[in-house]
CSV table of C-alpha atoms in Angstrom, one decimal:
chain,number,residue,atom,x,y,z
A,117,UNK,CA,0.0,0.0,0.0
A,118,UNK,CA,1.3,3.4,-1.0
A,119,UNK,CA,-0.5,6.7,-0.9
A,120,UNK,CA,-0.1,10.4,-0.8
A,121,UNK,CA,-2.7,12.5,1.0
A,122,UNK,CA,-2.1,16.2,0.5
A,123,UNK,CA,-5.2,17.3,2.4
A,124,UNK,CA,-7.1,15.6,5.2
A,125,UNK,CA,-9.2,18.3,6.8
A,126,UNK,CA,-11.5,16.3,9.1
A,127,UNK,CA,-13.2,19.3,10.6
A,128,UNK,CA,-14.5,20.5,7.2
A,129,UNK,CA,-14.6,16.9,5.7
A,130,UNK,CA,-12.3,17.9,2.8
A,131,UNK,CA,-9.9,15.2,1.5
A,132,UNK,CA,-7.4,15.3,-1.3
A,133,UNK,CA,-5.6,12.1,-2.3
A,134,UNK,CA,-2.8,12.5,-4.9
A,135,UNK,CA,-2.5,8.7,-5.4
A,136,UNK,CA,-3.6,5.4,-3.9
A,137,UNK,CA,-1.6,2.3,-4.9
A,138,UNK,CA,-2.2,-1.3,-3.8
A,139,UNK,CA,-0.4,-4.2,-5.3
A,140,UNK,CA,-0.1,-7.9,-4.8
A,141,UNK,CA,-2.7,-7.9,-1.9
A,142,UNK,CA,-5.3,-10.4,-0.8
A,143,UNK,CA,-8.6,-9.4,0.8
A,144,UNK,CA,-10.7,-12.1,2.4
A,145,UNK,CA,-14.2,-11.5,3.9
A,146,UNK,CA,-16.1,-14.4,5.3
A,147,UNK,CA,-19.6,-13.4,6.6
A,148,UNK,CA,-22.5,-15.3,8.1
A,149,UNK,CA,-26.2,-14.6,8.3
A,150,UNK,CA,-27.4,-13.8,11.8
A,151,UNK,CA,-31.0,-14.8,12.4
A,152,UNK,CA,-33.0,-11.9,13.9
A,153,UNK,CA,-35.5,-12.6,16.7
A,154,UNK,CA,-37.6,-9.7,15.8
A,155,UNK,CA,-39.3,-9.2,12.5
A,156,UNK,CA,-39.8,-5.7,11.0
A,157,UNK,CA,-42.9,-5.4,8.9
A,158,UNK,CA,-43.2,-2.7,6.3
A,159,UNK,CA,-40.1,-0.7,7.3
A,160,UNK,CA,-40.1,2.9,6.1
A,161,UNK,CA,-37.2,3.4,3.7
A,162,UNK,CA,-34.8,6.0,5.0
A,163,UNK,CA,-34.5,8.8,2.4
A,164,UNK,CA,-31.2,9.1,0.6
A,165,UNK,CA,-29.0,11.9,1.8
A,166,UNK,CA,-25.9,13.1,-0.1
A,167,UNK,CA,-22.9,13.1,2.2
A,168,UNK,CA,-21.5,16.5,3.3
A,169,UNK,CA,-17.9,16.2,2.3
A,170,UNK,CA,-15.4,16.9,-0.4
A,171,UNK,CA,-13.2,14.2,-1.8
A,172,UNK,CA,-10.7,14.4,-4.6
A,173,UNK,CA,-8.6,11.4,-5.6
A,174,UNK,CA,-6.3,12.0,-8.5
A,175,UNK,CA,-5.0,8.5,-9.3
A,176,UNK,CA,-5.9,4.9,-8.1
A,177,UNK,CA,-3.7,2.1,-9.2
A,178,UNK,CA,-4.5,-1.5,-8.0
A,179,UNK,CA,-2.5,-4.3,-9.5
A,180,UNK,CA,-2.5,-8.1,-9.1
A,181,UNK,CA,-4.9,-8.1,-6.1
A,182,UNK,CA,-7.4,-10.7,-5.0
A,183,UNK,CA,-10.7,-10.5,-3.2
A,184,UNK,CA,-12.4,-13.5,-1.6
A,185,UNK,CA,-16.0,-12.8,-0.3
A,186,UNK,CA,-18.1,-15.7,1.0
A,187,UNK,CA,-21.5,-15.7,2.8
A,188,UNK,CA,-22.4,-18.6,5.0
A,189,UNK,CA,-19.5,-20.7,3.7
A,190,UNK,CA,-20.6,-20.6,0.1
A,191,UNK,CA,-18.1,-21.8,-2.4
A,192,UNK,CA,-17.7,-20.6,-6.0
A,193,UNK,CA,-18.9,-23.1,-8.7
A,194,UNK,CA,-17.4,-23.2,-12.2
A,195,UNK,CA,-19.8,-21.7,-14.8
A,196,UNK,CA,-22.4,-20.6,-12.2
A,197,UNK,CA,-22.2,-17.2,-10.7
A,198,UNK,CA,-23.2,-17.1,-7.0
A,199,UNK,CA,-23.4,-13.6,-5.3
A,200,UNK,CA,-22.7,-15.4,-2.0
A,201,UNK,CA,-19.3,-16.7,-3.2
A,202,UNK,CA,-17.3,-14.1,-5.2
A,203,UNK,CA,-13.6,-14.9,-5.7
A,204,UNK,CA,-11.7,-12.3,-7.8
A,205,UNK,CA,-8.1,-12.8,-8.8
A,206,UNK,CA,-5.7,-10.7,-10.9
A,207,UNK,CA,-7.6,-7.5,-10.1
A,208,UNK,CA,-6.4,-4.5,-12.0
A,209,UNK,CA,-7.9,-1.1,-11.6
A,210,UNK,CA,-6.6,2.2,-13.0
A,211,UNK,CA,-8.9,5.2,-12.2
A,212,UNK,CA,-8.4,8.9,-12.0
A,213,UNK,CA,-10.2,12.2,-11.3
A,214,UNK,CA,-12.5,10.7,-8.7
A,215,UNK,CA,-14.2,13.7,-7.3
A,216,UNK,CA,-17.3,14.3,-5.1
A,217,UNK,CA,-18.6,17.7,-3.9
A,218,UNK,CA,-22.0,19.3,-3.5
A,219,UNK,CA,-24.2,16.4,-4.7
A,220,UNK,CA,-22.1,15.7,-7.7
A,221,UNK,CA,-19.6,12.8,-8.3
A,222,UNK,CA,-17.3,12.2,-11.2
A,223,UNK,CA,-14.8,9.5,-12.0
A,224,UNK,CA,-12.9,8.0,-14.9
A,225,UNK,CA,-12.1,4.3,-14.9
A,226,UNK,CA,-9.3,3.8,-17.5
A,227,UNK,CA,-8.9,0.0,-16.9
A,228,UNK,CA,-10.7,-2.6,-14.9
A,229,UNK,CA,-9.8,-6.3,-15.4
A,230,UNK,CA,-10.2,-9.4,-13.3
A,231,UNK,CA,-11.0,-13.1,-13.2
A,232,UNK,CA,-14.0,-14.3,-11.1
A,233,UNK,CA,-14.3,-17.8,-9.7
A,234,UNK,CA,-17.3,-18.8,-11.8
A,235,UNK,CA,-15.5,-18.1,-15.0
A,236,UNK,CA,-16.4,-14.5,-15.6
A,237,UNK,CA,-13.3,-12.8,-17.0
A,238,UNK,CA,-13.5,-9.0,-17.3
A,239,UNK,CA,-10.8,-8.5,-19.9
A,240,UNK,CA,-11.4,-4.7,-20.2
A,241,UNK,CA,-13.8,-2.3,-18.7
A,242,UNK,CA,-13.5,1.5,-18.9
A,243,UNK,CA,-15.8,4.5,-18.7
A,244,UNK,CA,-16.3,8.1,-17.6
A,245,UNK,CA,-19.1,8.7,-15.2
A,246,UNK,CA,-20.9,11.8,-13.7
A,247,UNK,CA,-23.6,11.4,-11.1
A,248,UNK,CA,-25.8,14.1,-9.7
A,249,UNK,CA,-29.2,14.5,-8.0
A,250,UNK,CA,-31.0,14.4,-11.4
A,251,UNK,CA,-28.8,12.3,-13.7
A,252,UNK,CA,-26.1,9.6,-14.1
A,253,UNK,CA,-24.2,10.0,-17.3
A,254,UNK,CA,-21.8,7.2,-18.5
A,255,UNK,CA,-19.7,7.9,-21.5
A,256,UNK,CA,-16.8,6.2,-23.2
A,257,UNK,CA,-18.1,2.9,-22.1
A,258,UNK,CA,-16.0,0.0,-23.2
A,259,UNK,CA,-16.6,-3.5,-21.8
A,260,UNK,CA,-15.1,-6.8,-22.8
A,261,UNK,CA,-16.3,-9.7,-20.7
A,262,UNK,CA,-15.5,-13.3,-21.7
A,263,UNK,CA,-16.7,-13.4,-25.4
A,264,UNK,CA,-19.0,-10.3,-25.0
A,265,UNK,CA,-18.2,-6.7,-25.8
A,266,UNK,CA,-19.9,-3.4,-26.1
A,267,UNK,CA,-19.1,0.2,-26.5
A,268,UNK,CA,-21.3,3.2,-26.1
A,269,UNK,CA,-22.9,5.6,-23.6
A,270,UNK,CA,-25.8,5.5,-21.1
A,271,UNK,CA,-27.7,8.3,-19.4
A,272,UNK,CA,-30.3,7.9,-16.6
A,273,UNK,CA,-32.5,10.8,-15.7
A,274,UNK,CA,-34.7,11.0,-12.6
A,275,UNK,CA,-36.3,13.6,-10.3
A,276,UNK,CA,-33.9,13.0,-7.4
A,277,UNK,CA,-31.4,10.4,-6.2
A,278,UNK,CA,-34.0,9.4,-3.6
A,279,UNK,CA,-36.5,8.9,-6.4
A,280,UNK,CA,-34.0,6.8,-8.4
A,281,UNK,CA,-33.4,4.5,-5.5
A,282,UNK,CA,-37.0,4.1,-4.4
A,283,UNK,CA,-38.8,4.2,-7.8
A,284,UNK,CA,-36.3,3.0,-10.4
A,285,UNK,CA,-39.2,2.2,-12.8
A,286,UNK,CA,-39.6,6.0,-13.3
A,287,UNK,CA,-36.1,6.5,-14.6
A,288,UNK,CA,-35.7,8.0,-18.0
A,289,UNK,CA,-33.1,6.0,-20.0
A,290,UNK,CA,-31.1,7.1,-23.0
A,291,UNK,CA,-28.8,4.3,-24.3
A,292,UNK,CA,-26.5,4.4,-27.4
A,293,UNK,CA,-24.6,1.1,-27.9
A,294,UNK,CA,-23.4,1.3,-31.5
A,295,UNK,CA,-21.0,-1.7,-31.1
A,296,UNK,CA,-21.8,-4.9,-29.3
A,297,UNK,CA,-21.2,-8.6,-29.5
A,298,UNK,CA,-23.2,-11.0,-27.2
A,299,UNK,CA,-22.4,-14.6,-26.4
A,300,UNK,CA,-25.6,-16.1,-25.0
A,301,UNK,CA,-23.9,-19.0,-23.3
A,302,UNK,CA,-22.7,-16.6,-20.6
A,303,UNK,CA,-26.4,-16.1,-19.6
A,304,UNK,CA,-26.3,-19.6,-18.1
A,305,UNK,CA,-23.8,-18.4,-15.4
A,306,UNK,CA,-26.5,-16.2,-14.0
A,307,UNK,CA,-29.6,-18.3,-14.8
A,308,UNK,CA,-28.5,-22.0,-15.1
A,309,UNK,CA,-32.2,-23.2,-15.4
A,310,UNK,CA,-32.5,-21.7,-18.9
């Protein structure tokens, strides 16, 4: 782990990270479900609130890392994705210009690549994203996963982030994917009964 933090103003919640680098690391997270003795019926959803801080990260560089997440002892199965057993190896992430301030976030992912235990191989993933209280705008989207690929842009419009979270059916969607190639055999990883 190597980083340079040029500003960490905790009082005003203002942070500037020049770079964050993590190489050749292993992260393991084993969790278990705890049964609750009380049952909450019809809980009121807490409204989304944008955090009140400023964060600016210039460069993120993760290389050759692994992440092992398991819930209740689940194990990854070849050719079948299980969200309770996610084992990622050879994780590579290059990102820059990650910024959040005044209900607006921006980031550029230059490269994301990894291998997942079920056989999902993200060979390349990149994009630029801007999120605000009325819109998420994804441009320069380039994804190559197993034998699938797509390039394009996506824009989601909504009344507020709270509305987007609680009423996603009301989102206005504008998608332009001029180039794509889909391998339907990868669908079976997520829905093996098909």
